[in-house]
Amino acid sequence: MTSNNFKPNPEHKFTFGLWTVGNRGRDPFGDATRPSLSPIKMVKELSRLGAYGVNLHDNDLVRIDASPEERNRIVREFKQALDDHGMKVPMATTNLFYDPVFKDGAFTSNDPGVRLYALQKTMRSMDLGAELGAHIYVFWGGREGAEVDAAKDPREALKWNREALNFLCEYSMACGYDYKFALEAKPNEPRGDIYLPTTGAMLGFIATLDHAEMVGVNPEVGHEQMSGLNFYHVVAQAIEAGKLFHIDLNDQKGPRFDQDLRFGSESIKNLFFLVRLLEESYDGPRHFDAHSYRSENEEGVWEFAAGCMRNYLILKQKARQFNEDAEIQALLAEIHSSAPEYSEPLGAYSRDRAEKIKALPLDRTELAAKKLPYERLDQLTVDILFGVR
Ligand code: GLT
Ligand code: MN
Ligand code: MN
C-alpha cells in the first residue's frame, strides 16, 4: 500500500488549532525551541497538506492588548488568507487561562470582577469567531479549579459556571450566531483539580443548563486518558446522547501530565475503535489538538501535522478492512446470536411483559456455557492493525 492511499483532502474535515502547529515547544521546565509562525503561514501550510481548516482562541490571532484598528486589520488579512487557501474556521474558543487575571479561575473566580471580565472577553471572542464563520464554540476551563479547597465552594463554582453558560447561550441566540457550545473536560493541569473533570461529568452538568440543546461536549483523547478512562467508551456515550459536538484528537502515554502527542502515535487499538466509531456516526470536524515534540524544528511541525492526518486515514482504512473481513463478521454473528425466543427487543414495561419474563425457562448453566471466541476476535483485530492480515 503506497502513502498516496492516505492523502488527506478537505473532504476529510481535518482541522488544527493555531495553538497546535504554532506550539513553540515551551514546557514548565524549558523555553521555546522553535521560532513562532504567523497565523497566515499556518493557514498556507496546513492547506498545502490537505487540511480543511483551522481553529483558534481569540488571542492566537489578535493579541490581548490590540487596539480595535489593529484587531480589524489582523482579522481582514487573516480572512484574506483563508479565502486564498480555501480554508475554514469551524470552531473558535476563548483564552481564559493564560493571562494572570485568570490565576484563580475565569467563570469560577471568587472575584465577580474577574467573572465579568471573563464574560466580556468571551462575548468579544464569540463575535470574532462568528465573523470568521465558526459555528462551534469550545469552552475549556483550564483555570476553573482549585488547589486549596478551603478557598472556594465547588457548589458555588458550579453555579457561577452555569450562570455564565446560560448567559452566553442567550447572547449567541440574540446575536443570531447559531453557535453550538462544546464543553471540554480535563481532570487537572494547570490546576491541581479542575471542576467537571471528565466528559461524563460535563454531560451531567449540561442537563442542568437552560439551553441544554445548544450545549454538547468536546472530548479530548489525552484528557480522558489522564483520568484512566477508555476514550472509545467516552465518545460512544457522547454520541449516544446526541452530544458529540466536536472532538480533540491527540495521543498520550498513560495517565500522566497532558502530552498532546501526535494522533495515533501511542494508543493504536483504542484509536482504531474510535476512528471506526467516528466514521460510522460523527459528521463534524476531525480536530487535532496536539503538538510536535519539543525536539523538532519547523520542518518537524509539518511532519507532525501530516502524521496526525495520515494515522487517522490509516485507521479508517483498517476499520474498513475489519468491517469487510469475513472471518471477523462470522465471529461477530456467532457472538451476537442467541435462541430466537430470547432475541426480541425488551420493549417498554408492561405488567404482561414482566410476567412473561418472570416465567421464561431461562437456564443459567446453559447460558453460561455459550462459547465466546474473544481471543480469536481480538487476535484478528491485532493482525489487521499489525498489517499481517
Ligand atoms: C489548550 C488546551 C486544550 C484546549 C484548547 C482550547 S487550549 O491548549 O490544552 O486542550 O482544547 O481552549
Ligand atoms: Mn483540547
Ligand atoms: Mn491536552
Coordinates of N, CA, C and O and ligand atoms in Angstrom, one line a residue, residues 19-20 23 56-57 60 91 93-97 138-142 184-186 189-190 218 220 223 246 248 250 258 260 287 289 291, ligand 1:
W19 N -2.9 27.1 17.9 CA -2.0 26.9 19.0 C -1.3 25.6 18.9 O -0.4 25.3 19.7
T20 N -1.7 24.7 18.0 CA -1.1 23.4 17.9 C 0.1 23.4 17.1 O 1.2 23.1 17.5
N23 N 2.6 25.7 18.4 CA 3.3 25.5 19.6 C 4.8 25.5 19.5 O 5.4 24.9 18.5
L56 N -9.2 28.5 16.5 CA -8.4 29.5 17.2 C -9.0 30.0 18.5 O -10.3 30.0 18.6
H57 N -8.2 30.4 19.4 CA -8.6 31.2 20.5 C -8.5 32.7 20.0 O -7.7 33.0 19.2
D60 N -4.9 33.8 19.9 CA -4.0 33.1 18.9 C -3.8 34.0 17.7 O -2.8 34.0 17.0
M91 N -14.4 26.2 14.2 CA -14.5 26.3 15.7 C -13.7 27.5 16.2 O -12.6 27.7 15.7
T93 N -12.8 29.6 20.2 CA -12.8 29.5 21.6 C -12.1 30.7 22.2 O -11.6 31.6 21.5
T94 N -12.2 30.8 23.5 CA -11.6 32.0 24.2 C -10.4 31.5 25.1 O -10.5 30.5 25.7
N95 N -9.4 32.3 25.1 CA -8.3 32.0 26.0 C -8.7 32.6 27.4 O -8.6 33.8 27.6
L96 N -9.1 31.8 28.3 CA -9.5 32.2 29.6 C -8.5 31.6 30.7 O -8.9 31.2 31.8
F97 N -7.2 31.4 30.2 CA -6.3 30.7 31.1 C -4.9 31.3 31.2 O -4.2 31.2 32.1
V138 N -16.0 26.3 21.6 CA -15.5 25.4 22.6 C -15.2 26.2 23.9 O -14.8 27.3 23.9
F139 N -15.5 25.5 25.0 CA -15.2 26.0 26.4 C -14.2 25.0 27.1 O -14.7 23.9 27.4
W140 N -13.0 25.4 27.2 CA -12.1 24.6 28.0 C -11.7 25.5 29.2 O -11.0 26.5 29.1
G141 N -12.2 25.1 30.4 CA -12.0 25.9 31.6 C -10.7 25.5 32.3 O -10.8 25.0 33.4
G142 N -9.6 25.8 31.7 CA -8.3 25.3 32.3 C -8.0 25.8 33.7 O -7.4 25.2 34.5
E184 N -15.2 21.1 27.1 CA -14.1 20.2 27.1 C -13.6 20.0 28.6 O -13.3 20.9 29.3
A185 N -13.5 18.7 29.0 CA -13.1 18.4 30.3 C -11.6 18.1 30.4 O -11.0 17.7 29.4
K186 N -11.1 18.2 31.6 CA -9.7 17.8 31.8 C -9.6 17.7 33.4 O -10.1 18.5 34.1
E189 N -4.2 20.1 35.7 CA -3.2 20.7 34.9 C -3.9 21.7 34.0 O -4.6 21.3 33.0
P190 N -3.7 23.0 34.2 CA -2.8 23.6 35.1 C -3.3 23.6 36.6 O -2.4 23.9 37.4
N218 N -16.8 18.4 24.0 CA -15.6 18.3 23.1 C -14.6 17.4 23.8 O -13.6 17.9 24.4
E220 N -11.4 15.2 24.7 CA -10.0 15.1 24.2 C -9.4 13.8 24.6 O -9.5 13.4 25.8
H223 N -7.0 13.9 27.7 CA -7.6 14.3 28.9 C -8.4 13.2 29.6 O -8.3 13.1 30.8
H246 N -18.0 18.2 19.0 CA -16.6 18.5 18.5 C -15.7 17.4 19.1 O -16.1 16.8 20.1
D248 N -11.4 16.5 20.2 CA -9.9 16.9 20.2 C -9.1 15.6 20.1 O -9.1 14.8 21.1
N250 N -5.7 13.5 19.8 CA -4.3 13.5 20.0 C -3.9 12.2 20.6 O -4.6 11.2 20.4
D258 N -0.5 16.2 30.7 CA -1.2 16.3 29.4 C 0.0 16.3 28.3 O 0.8 17.3 28.3
D260 N -0.5 15.7 24.7 CA -0.9 16.2 23.3 C 0.0 15.7 22.2 O 0.5 16.4 21.4
H287 N -10.7 17.4 14.6 CA -9.7 18.4 15.0 C -8.6 17.8 15.8 O -8.8 17.0 16.7
D289 N -5.8 18.4 18.4 CA -5.3 19.3 19.5 C -4.1 18.6 20.0 O -4.1 18.0 21.1
H291 N 0.6 18.7 19.6 CA 1.7 19.4 19.0 C 2.9 18.6 18.8 O 3.0 17.4 19.3
Ligands
GLT1 C1 -5.2 24.4 25.5 C2 -5.8 23.1 26.0 C3 -6.6 22.3 25.0 C4 -7.9 23.1 24.7 C5 -7.6 24.3 24.0 C6 -8.9 25.1 23.8 S1 -6.4 25.3 24.7 O1 -4.2 24.2 24.5 O2 -4.6 22.3 26.4 O3 -6.9 21.1 25.4 O4 -8.6 22.3 23.8 O5 -9.1 26.1 24.8

